[in-house]
PDB file of C-alpha atoms and ligand atoms in Angstrom:
ATOM      1  CA  UNK A 263     110.744 188.982  81.991  1.00  0.00           C
ATOM      2  CA  UNK A 264     114.192 187.881  83.066  1.00  0.00           C
ATOM      3  CA  UNK A 265     114.388 184.233  84.005  1.00  0.00           C
ATOM      4  CA  UNK A 266     115.244 183.551  87.625  1.00  0.00           C
ATOM      5  CA  UNK A 267     117.921 180.876  87.552  1.00  0.00           C
ATOM      6  CA  UNK A 268     119.001 181.200  91.144  1.00  0.00           C
ATOM      7  CA  UNK A 269     117.515 182.730  94.215  1.00  0.00           C
ATOM      8  CA  UNK A 270     121.015 183.408  95.452  1.00  0.00           C
ATOM      9  CA  UNK A 271     121.824 186.789  96.931  1.00  0.00           C
ATOM     10  CA  UNK A 272     125.333 188.204  96.634  1.00  0.00           C
ATOM     11  CA  UNK A 273     126.834 191.117  98.566  1.00  0.00           C
ATOM     12  CA  UNK A 274     129.570 193.020  96.710  1.00  0.00           C
ATOM     13  CA  UNK A 275     131.835 195.183  98.889  1.00  0.00           C
ATOM     14  CA  UNK A 276     133.981 197.242  96.517  1.00  0.00           C
ATOM     15  CA  UNK A 277     134.911 200.926  96.602  1.00  0.00           C
ATOM     16  CA  UNK A 278     135.793 201.216  92.907  1.00  0.00           C
ATOM     17  CA  UNK A 279     132.342 202.198  91.786  1.00  0.00           C
ATOM     18  CA  UNK A 280     132.856 201.396  88.116  1.00  0.00           C
ATOM     19  CA  UNK A 281     134.049 197.879  88.942  1.00  0.00           C
ATOM     20  CA  UNK A 282     131.343 197.348  91.546  1.00  0.00           C
ATOM     21  CA  UNK A 283     128.660 198.391  89.086  1.00  0.00           C
ATOM     22  CA  UNK A 284     129.986 196.179  86.290  1.00  0.00           C
ATOM     23  CA  UNK A 285     130.052 193.209  88.648  1.00  0.00           C
ATOM     24  CA  UNK A 286     126.541 193.987  89.886  1.00  0.00           C
ATOM     25  CA  UNK A 287     125.151 194.305  86.387  1.00  0.00           C
ATOM     26  CA  UNK A 288     126.882 191.145  85.182  1.00  0.00           C
ATOM     27  CA  UNK A 289     125.728 189.073  88.150  1.00  0.00           C
ATOM     28  CA  UNK A 290     122.178 190.332  87.789  1.00  0.00           C
ATOM     29  CA  UNK A 291     122.217 189.240  84.176  1.00  0.00           C
ATOM     30  CA  UNK A 292     123.125 185.793  85.477  1.00  0.00           C
ATOM     31  CA  UNK A 293     120.051 185.825  87.672  1.00  0.00           C
ATOM     32  CA  UNK A 294     121.597 186.662  91.038  1.00  0.00           C
ATOM     33  CA  UNK A 295     120.186 189.303  93.359  1.00  0.00           C
ATOM     34  CA  UNK A 296     122.986 191.759  94.190  1.00  0.00           C
ATOM     35  CA  UNK A 297     123.609 194.293  96.967  1.00  0.00           C
ATOM     36  CA  UNK A 298     126.564 196.671  96.786  1.00  0.00           C
ATOM     37  CA  UNK A 299     128.483 198.464  99.554  1.00  0.00           C
ATOM     38  CA  UNK A 300     130.974 201.101  98.386  1.00  0.00           C
ATOM     39  CA  UNK A 301     132.915 201.347 101.643  1.00  0.00           C
ATOM     40  CA  UNK A 302     133.964 199.079 104.473  1.00  0.00           C
ATOM     41  CA  UNK A 303     131.614 200.503 107.063  1.00  0.00           C
ATOM     42  CA  UNK A 304     128.515 199.812 104.956  1.00  0.00           C
ATOM     43  CA  UNK A 305     130.020 196.497 103.898  1.00  0.00           C
ATOM     44  CA  UNK A 306     130.507 195.344 107.469  1.00  0.00           C
ATOM     45  CA  UNK A 307     127.002 196.392 108.416  1.00  0.00           C
ATOM     46  CA  UNK A 308     125.451 194.624 105.441  1.00  0.00           C
ATOM     47  CA  UNK A 309     127.577 191.494 105.858  1.00  0.00           C
ATOM     48  CA  UNK A 310     126.363 191.197 109.440  1.00  0.00           C
ATOM     49  CA  UNK A 311     122.755 192.158 108.857  1.00  0.00           C
ATOM     50  CA  UNK A 312     121.695 191.093 105.377  1.00  0.00           C
ATOM     51  CA  UNK A 313     121.245 187.429 104.665  1.00  0.00           C
ATOM     52  CA  UNK A 314     123.609 186.975 101.727  1.00  0.00           C
ATOM     53  CA  UNK A 315     124.523 183.635 100.189  1.00  0.00           C
ATOM     54  CA  UNK A 316     127.959 184.885  99.168  1.00  0.00           C
ATOM     55  CA  UNK A 317     130.129 187.936  99.872  1.00  0.00           C
ATOM     56  CA  UNK A 318     132.571 189.349  97.333  1.00  0.00           C
ATOM     57  CA  UNK A 319     134.938 191.389  99.453  1.00  0.00           C
ATOM     58  CA  UNK A 320     137.598 193.817  98.280  1.00  0.00           C
ATOM     59  CA  UNK A 321     140.550 194.008 100.682  1.00  0.00           C
ATOM     60  CA  UNK A 322     141.615 197.632 100.113  1.00  0.00           C
ATOM     61  CA  UNK A 323     138.609 199.610 101.301  1.00  0.00           C
ATOM     62  CA  UNK A 324     138.079 203.033 102.869  1.00  0.00           C
ATOM     63  CA  UNK A 325     136.921 203.375 106.514  1.00  0.00           C
ATOM     64  CA  UNK A 326     137.091 199.666 107.391  1.00  0.00           C
ATOM     65  CA  UNK A 327     139.403 197.420 105.341  1.00  0.00           C
ATOM     66  CA  UNK A 328     138.304 194.057 103.969  1.00  0.00           C
ATOM     67  CA  UNK A 329     140.480 191.986 106.273  1.00  0.00           C
ATOM     68  CA  UNK A 330     138.922 193.616 109.329  1.00  0.00           C
ATOM     69  CA  UNK A 331     135.438 192.995 107.935  1.00  0.00           C
ATOM     70  CA  UNK A 332     136.295 189.359 107.298  1.00  0.00           C
ATOM     71  CA  UNK A 333     137.596 188.838 110.837  1.00  0.00           C
ATOM     72  CA  UNK A 334     134.614 190.584 112.375  1.00  0.00           C
ATOM     73  CA  UNK A 335     131.954 188.689 110.452  1.00  0.00           C
ATOM     74  CA  UNK A 336     133.612 185.342 111.155  1.00  0.00           C
ATOM     75  CA  UNK A 337     133.903 186.268 114.833  1.00  0.00           C
ATOM     76  CA  UNK A 338     130.202 187.131 114.784  1.00  0.00           C
ATOM     77  CA  UNK A 339     129.514 183.603 113.545  1.00  0.00           C
ATOM     78  CA  UNK A 340     128.572 184.531 109.972  1.00  0.00           C
ATOM     79  CA  UNK A 341     129.510 181.487 107.874  1.00  0.00           C
ATOM     80  CA  UNK A 342     128.630 182.957 104.468  1.00  0.00           C
ATOM     81  CA  UNK A 343     131.234 182.047 101.817  1.00  0.00           C
ATOM     82  CA  UNK A 344     133.617 184.947 101.174  1.00  0.00           C
ATOM     83  CA  UNK A 345     135.472 185.529  97.918  1.00  0.00           C
ATOM     84  CA  UNK A 346     138.226 188.115  98.436  1.00  0.00           C
ATOM     85  CA  UNK A 347     139.413 190.521  95.772  1.00  0.00           C
ATOM     86  CA  UNK A 348     143.097 191.303  96.159  1.00  0.00           C
ATOM     87  CA  UNK A 349     145.663 193.381  94.362  1.00  0.00           C
ATOM     88  CA  UNK A 350     148.164 191.596  92.155  1.00  0.00           C
ATOM     89  CA  UNK A 351     151.133 190.222  94.110  1.00  0.00           C
ATOM     90  CA  UNK A 352     149.598 190.942  97.491  1.00  0.00           C
ATOM     91  CA  UNK A 353     150.634 187.485  98.701  1.00  0.00           C
ATOM     92  CA  UNK A 354     150.371 188.347 102.378  1.00  0.00           C
ATOM     93  CA  UNK A 355     146.778 189.532 101.842  1.00  0.00           C
ATOM     94  CA  UNK A 356     145.891 186.207 100.254  1.00  0.00           C
ATOM     95  CA  UNK A 357     147.476 184.150 103.001  1.00  0.00           C
ATOM     96  CA  UNK A 358     146.094 186.156 105.904  1.00  0.00           C
ATOM     97  CA  UNK A 359     142.725 186.360 104.172  1.00  0.00           C
ATOM     98  CA  UNK A 360     142.471 182.603 103.870  1.00  0.00           C
ATOM     99  CA  UNK A 361     143.697 182.272 107.455  1.00  0.00           C
ATOM    100  CA  UNK A 362     140.987 184.694 108.552  1.00  0.00           C
ATOM    101  CA  UNK A 363     138.221 182.651 107.041  1.00  0.00           C
ATOM    102  CA  UNK A 364     137.974 183.636 103.373  1.00  0.00           C
ATOM    103  CA  UNK A 365     136.965 180.756 101.104  1.00  0.00           C
ATOM    104  CA  UNK A 366     138.740 181.848  97.954  1.00  0.00           C
ATOM    105  CA  UNK A 367     140.399 184.871  96.382  1.00  0.00           C
ATOM    106  CA  UNK A 368     140.628 186.465  92.994  1.00  0.00           C
ATOM    107  CA  UNK A 369     143.408 188.787  91.896  1.00  0.00           C
ATOM    108  CA  UNK A 370     142.534 192.056  90.169  1.00  0.00           C
ATOM    109  CA  UNK A 371     142.144 192.589  87.305  1.00  0.00           C
ATOM    110  CA  UNK A 372     140.075 189.516  86.592  1.00  0.00           C
ATOM    111  CA  UNK A 373     137.832 188.287  83.811  1.00  0.00           C
ATOM    112  CA  UNK A 374     134.179 188.282  84.642  1.00  0.00           C
ATOM    113  CA  UNK A 375     133.898 184.650  83.509  1.00  0.00           C
ATOM    114  CA  UNK A 376     136.528 183.714  86.076  1.00  0.00           C
ATOM    115  CA  UNK A 377     134.577 185.482  88.800  1.00  0.00           C
ATOM    116  CA  UNK A 378     131.422 183.629  87.753  1.00  0.00           C
ATOM    117  CA  UNK A 379     133.187 180.281  87.826  1.00  0.00           C
ATOM    118  CA  UNK A 380     134.517 180.910  91.356  1.00  0.00           C
ATOM    119  CA  UNK A 381     131.080 181.996  92.522  1.00  0.00           C
ATOM    120  CA  UNK A 382     129.459 178.855  91.136  1.00  0.00           C
ATOM    121  CA  UNK A 383     131.970 176.670  92.929  1.00  0.00           C
ATOM    122  CA  UNK A 384     131.498 178.459  96.250  1.00  0.00           C
ATOM    123  CA  UNK A 385     127.712 178.389  96.048  1.00  0.00           C
ATOM    124  CA  UNK A 386     127.692 174.746  95.024  1.00  0.00           C
ATOM    125  CA  UNK A 387     130.070 173.850  97.823  1.00  0.00           C
ATOM    126  CA  UNK A 388     127.725 175.594 100.197  1.00  0.00           C
ATOM    127  CA  UNK A 389     124.645 173.723  99.009  1.00  0.00           C
ATOM    128  CA  UNK A 390     126.119 170.353  98.095  1.00  0.00           C
ATOM    129  CA  UNK A 391     125.385 168.936 101.522  1.00  0.00           C
ATOM    130  CA  UNK A 392     121.757 169.162 100.550  1.00  0.00           C
ATOM    131  CA  UNK A 393     120.690 166.778  97.838  1.00  0.00           C
ATOM    132  CA  UNK A 394     119.312 168.329  94.685  1.00  0.00           C
ATOM    133  CA  UNK A 395     115.901 166.815  95.397  1.00  0.00           C
ATOM    134  CA  UNK A 396     113.792 168.024  98.277  1.00  0.00           C
ATOM    135  CA  UNK A 397     110.829 165.904  99.351  1.00  0.00           C
ATOM    136  CA  UNK A 398     108.098 167.258 101.571  1.00  0.00           C
ATOM    137  CA  UNK A 399     105.253 164.775 102.035  1.00  0.00           C
ATOM    138  CA  UNK A 400     104.506 163.758  98.431  1.00  0.00           C
ATOM    139  CA  UNK A 401     105.897 166.991  96.996  1.00  0.00           C
ATOM    140  CA  UNK A 402     109.122 166.603  95.071  1.00  0.00           C
ATOM    141  CA  UNK A 403     111.254 169.629  94.113  1.00  0.00           C
ATOM    142  CA  UNK A 404     114.292 168.919  91.959  1.00  0.00           C
ATOM    143  CA  UNK A 405     116.658 171.863  92.295  1.00  0.00           C
ATOM    144  CA  UNK A 406     118.821 170.641  89.415  1.00  0.00           C
ATOM    145  CA  UNK A 407     116.109 170.225  86.776  1.00  0.00           C
ATOM    146  CA  UNK A 408     113.528 172.528  88.421  1.00  0.00           C
ATOM    147  CA  UNK A 409     111.002 169.745  88.036  1.00  0.00           C
ATOM    148  CA  UNK A 410     108.175 169.824  90.554  1.00  0.00           C
ATOM    149  CA  UNK A 411     105.804 166.949  91.217  1.00  0.00           C
ATOM    150  CA  UNK A 412     103.082 166.225  93.696  1.00  0.00           C
ATOM    151  CA  UNK A 413     102.764 162.468  93.823  1.00  0.00           C
ATOM    152  CA  UNK A 414     103.038 161.453  90.184  1.00  0.00           C
ATOM    153  CA  UNK A 415     101.533 164.668  88.910  1.00  0.00           C
ATOM    154  CA  UNK A 416     103.951 167.078  87.295  1.00  0.00           C
ATOM    155  CA  UNK A 417     103.382 170.712  88.255  1.00  0.00           C
ATOM    156  CA  UNK A 418     104.281 173.496  85.874  1.00  0.00           C
ATOM    157  CA  UNK A 419     105.491 176.721  87.453  1.00  0.00           C
ATOM    158  CA  UNK A 420     106.780 179.983  86.020  1.00  0.00           C
ATOM    159  CA  UNK A 421     110.399 180.857  86.800  1.00  0.00           C
ATOM    160  CA  UNK A 422     109.404 183.204  89.605  1.00  0.00           C
ATOM    161  CA  UNK A 423     106.898 180.755  91.037  1.00  0.00           C
ATOM    162  CA  UNK A 424     109.555 178.059  90.999  1.00  0.00           C
ATOM    163  CA  UNK A 425     112.074 180.362  92.697  1.00  0.00           C
ATOM    164  CA  UNK A 426     109.609 181.083  95.466  1.00  0.00           C
ATOM    165  CA  UNK A 427     108.673 177.432  95.910  1.00  0.00           C
ATOM    166  CA  UNK A 428     112.331 176.425  96.046  1.00  0.00           C
ATOM    167  CA  UNK A 429     113.009 179.065  98.693  1.00  0.00           C
ATOM    168  CA  UNK A 430     110.137 177.716 100.793  1.00  0.00           C
ATOM    169  CA  UNK A 431     111.274 174.125 100.213  1.00  0.00           C
ATOM    170  CA  UNK A 432     114.894 174.787 101.153  1.00  0.00           C
ATOM    171  CA  UNK A 433     113.594 176.429 104.326  1.00  0.00           C
ATOM    172  CA  UNK A 434     110.956 173.786 104.997  1.00  0.00           C
ATOM    173  CA  UNK A 435     109.244 173.993 108.398  1.00  0.00           C
ATOM    174  CA  UNK A 436     110.595 177.528 108.824  1.00  0.00           C
ATOM    175  CA  UNK A 437     108.270 180.513 108.656  1.00  0.00           C
ATOM    176  CA  UNK A 438     109.556 182.991 106.063  1.00  0.00           C
ATOM    177  CA  UNK A 439     108.468 186.603 106.302  1.00  0.00           C
ATOM    178  CA  UNK A 440     107.409 188.493 103.203  1.00  0.00           C
ATOM    179  CA  UNK A 441     110.503 190.664 103.621  1.00  0.00           C
ATOM    180  CA  UNK A 442     112.780 187.622 103.688  1.00  0.00           C
ATOM    181  CA  UNK A 443     111.086 186.231 100.602  1.00  0.00           C
ATOM    182  CA  UNK A 444     111.313 189.479  98.665  1.00  0.00           C
ATOM    183  CA  UNK A 445     114.979 189.924  99.631  1.00  0.00           C
ATOM    184  CA  UNK A 446     115.862 186.479  98.357  1.00  0.00           C
ATOM    185  CA  UNK A 447     113.961 186.539  95.137  1.00  0.00           C
ATOM    186  CA  UNK A 448     113.978 190.131  93.992  1.00  0.00           C
ATOM    187  CA  UNK A 449     116.442 192.976  93.737  1.00  0.00           C
ATOM    188  CA  UNK A 450     116.253 196.116  95.794  1.00  0.00           C
ATOM    189  CA  UNK A 451     115.197 198.047  92.730  1.00  0.00           C
ATOM    190  CA  UNK A 452     112.315 195.681  92.243  1.00  0.00           C
ATOM    191  CA  UNK A 453     110.137 197.666  94.554  1.00  0.00           C
ATOM    192  CA  UNK A 454     107.562 195.167  95.580  1.00  0.00           C
ATOM    193  CA  UNK A 455     104.914 195.397  98.183  1.00  0.00           C
ATOM    194  CA  UNK A 456     103.963 192.336 100.145  1.00  0.00           C
ATOM    195  CA  UNK A 457     100.776 191.933  98.088  1.00  0.00           C
ATOM    196  CA  UNK A 458     102.908 190.709  95.211  1.00  0.00           C
ATOM    197  CA  UNK A 459     104.347 187.969  97.404  1.00  0.00           C
ATOM    198  CA  UNK A 460     100.824 187.009  98.456  1.00  0.00           C
ATOM    199  CA  UNK A 461      99.772 186.783  94.820  1.00  0.00           C
ATOM    200  CA  UNK A 462     102.682 184.486  93.999  1.00  0.00           C
ATOM    201  CA  UNK A 463     102.084 182.306  97.044  1.00  0.00           C
ATOM    202  CA  UNK A 464      98.434 181.945  96.113  1.00  0.00           C
ATOM    203  CA  UNK A 465      99.326 180.963  92.574  1.00  0.00           C
ATOM    204  CA  UNK A 466     101.696 178.274  93.826  1.00  0.00           C
ATOM    205  CA  UNK A 467      99.126 177.156  96.355  1.00  0.00           C
ATOM    206  CA  UNK A 468      96.563 176.700  93.596  1.00  0.00           C
ATOM    207  CA  UNK A 469      98.961 174.481  91.711  1.00  0.00           C
ATOM    208  CA  UNK A 470     100.368 172.523  94.655  1.00  0.00           C
ATOM    209  CA  UNK A 471      97.576 172.240  97.204  1.00  0.00           C
ATOM    210  CA  UNK A 472      94.263 172.629  95.422  1.00  0.00           C
ATOM    211  CA  UNK A 473      92.373 169.334  95.434  1.00  0.00           C
ATOM    212  CA  UNK A 474      94.702 167.695  97.952  1.00  0.00           C
ATOM    213  CA  UNK A 475      93.636 166.845 101.454  1.00  0.00           C
ATOM    214  CA  UNK A 476      97.067 167.542 102.936  1.00  0.00           C
ATOM    215  CA  UNK A 477      97.943 171.194 102.459  1.00  0.00           C
ATOM    216  CA  UNK A 478     101.647 171.977 102.299  1.00  0.00           C
ATOM    217  CA  UNK A 479     101.769 175.776 102.118  1.00  0.00           C
ATOM    218  CA  UNK A 480     100.570 177.417 105.300  1.00  0.00           C
ATOM    219  CA  UNK A 481      99.961 181.052 106.142  1.00  0.00           C
ATOM    220  CA  UNK A 482     101.162 182.096 109.573  1.00  0.00           C
ATOM    221  CA  UNK A 483      99.161 185.166 110.471  1.00  0.00           C
ATOM    222  CA  UNK A 484     101.326 188.208 110.988  1.00  0.00           C
ATOM    223  CA  UNK A 485     104.513 186.261 110.276  1.00  0.00           C
ATOM    224  CA  UNK A 486     104.594 184.902 106.746  1.00  0.00           C
ATOM    225  CA  UNK A 487     104.528 181.551 105.022  1.00  0.00           C
ATOM    226  CA  UNK A 488     105.825 178.075 105.729  1.00  0.00           C
ATOM    227  CA  UNK A 489     106.030 174.947 103.625  1.00  0.00           C
ATOM    228  CA  UNK A 490     105.568 171.802 105.664  1.00  0.00           C
ATOM    229  CA  UNK A 491     104.076 168.349 105.252  1.00  0.00           C
TER     230      UNK A 491
HETATM  231 CA1   CA B1064     139.573 198.884  96.673  1.00  0.00          CA
END
């Protein structure tokens, strides 16, 4: 089983299918969940409707170009970090892209390692406001070391269990639907029914809550799950 290093979800909007697929495959190998749109119309729709943590946006796109997508999503209040892909020497694209709310750009052709480095910076920048340790009652989730403790007791979780717990912890006090959870932890191809989510939640619950008077993981009937102290 592939280790889940991040629960981050990246949207790739790129009409060169070969490039889009290489990027998708490479990012998935790094543990990201990846959605791909091959034209601007799909890209705009997905940028506005899917909850991505980062958008990699090609500028030259059929139907709706990248700059238009960028302006529209920012106007719609979507604050997701955007990394633009531009053609070599397209200086005006870079400038107007940054002016329109892009966070960074990368010139084609690029090395995959360079793309990864930029992504890490953007995702870190986005999450740095939060400390790496989340505390909920006496639960302690360290997002840097992936160490989980309840009180002084260390709790051992599998990679997927940890990913799910971290998602709940980051969204503490917020009810997460099974769909939201599956979208943030699994790929589209990982066709999972909500029973699988329930199984994982119950496993975490057994490790975190069993034997404690204060329960932290709560089921909200018909809505999903929430972690709160
Ligand atoms: Ca293109």
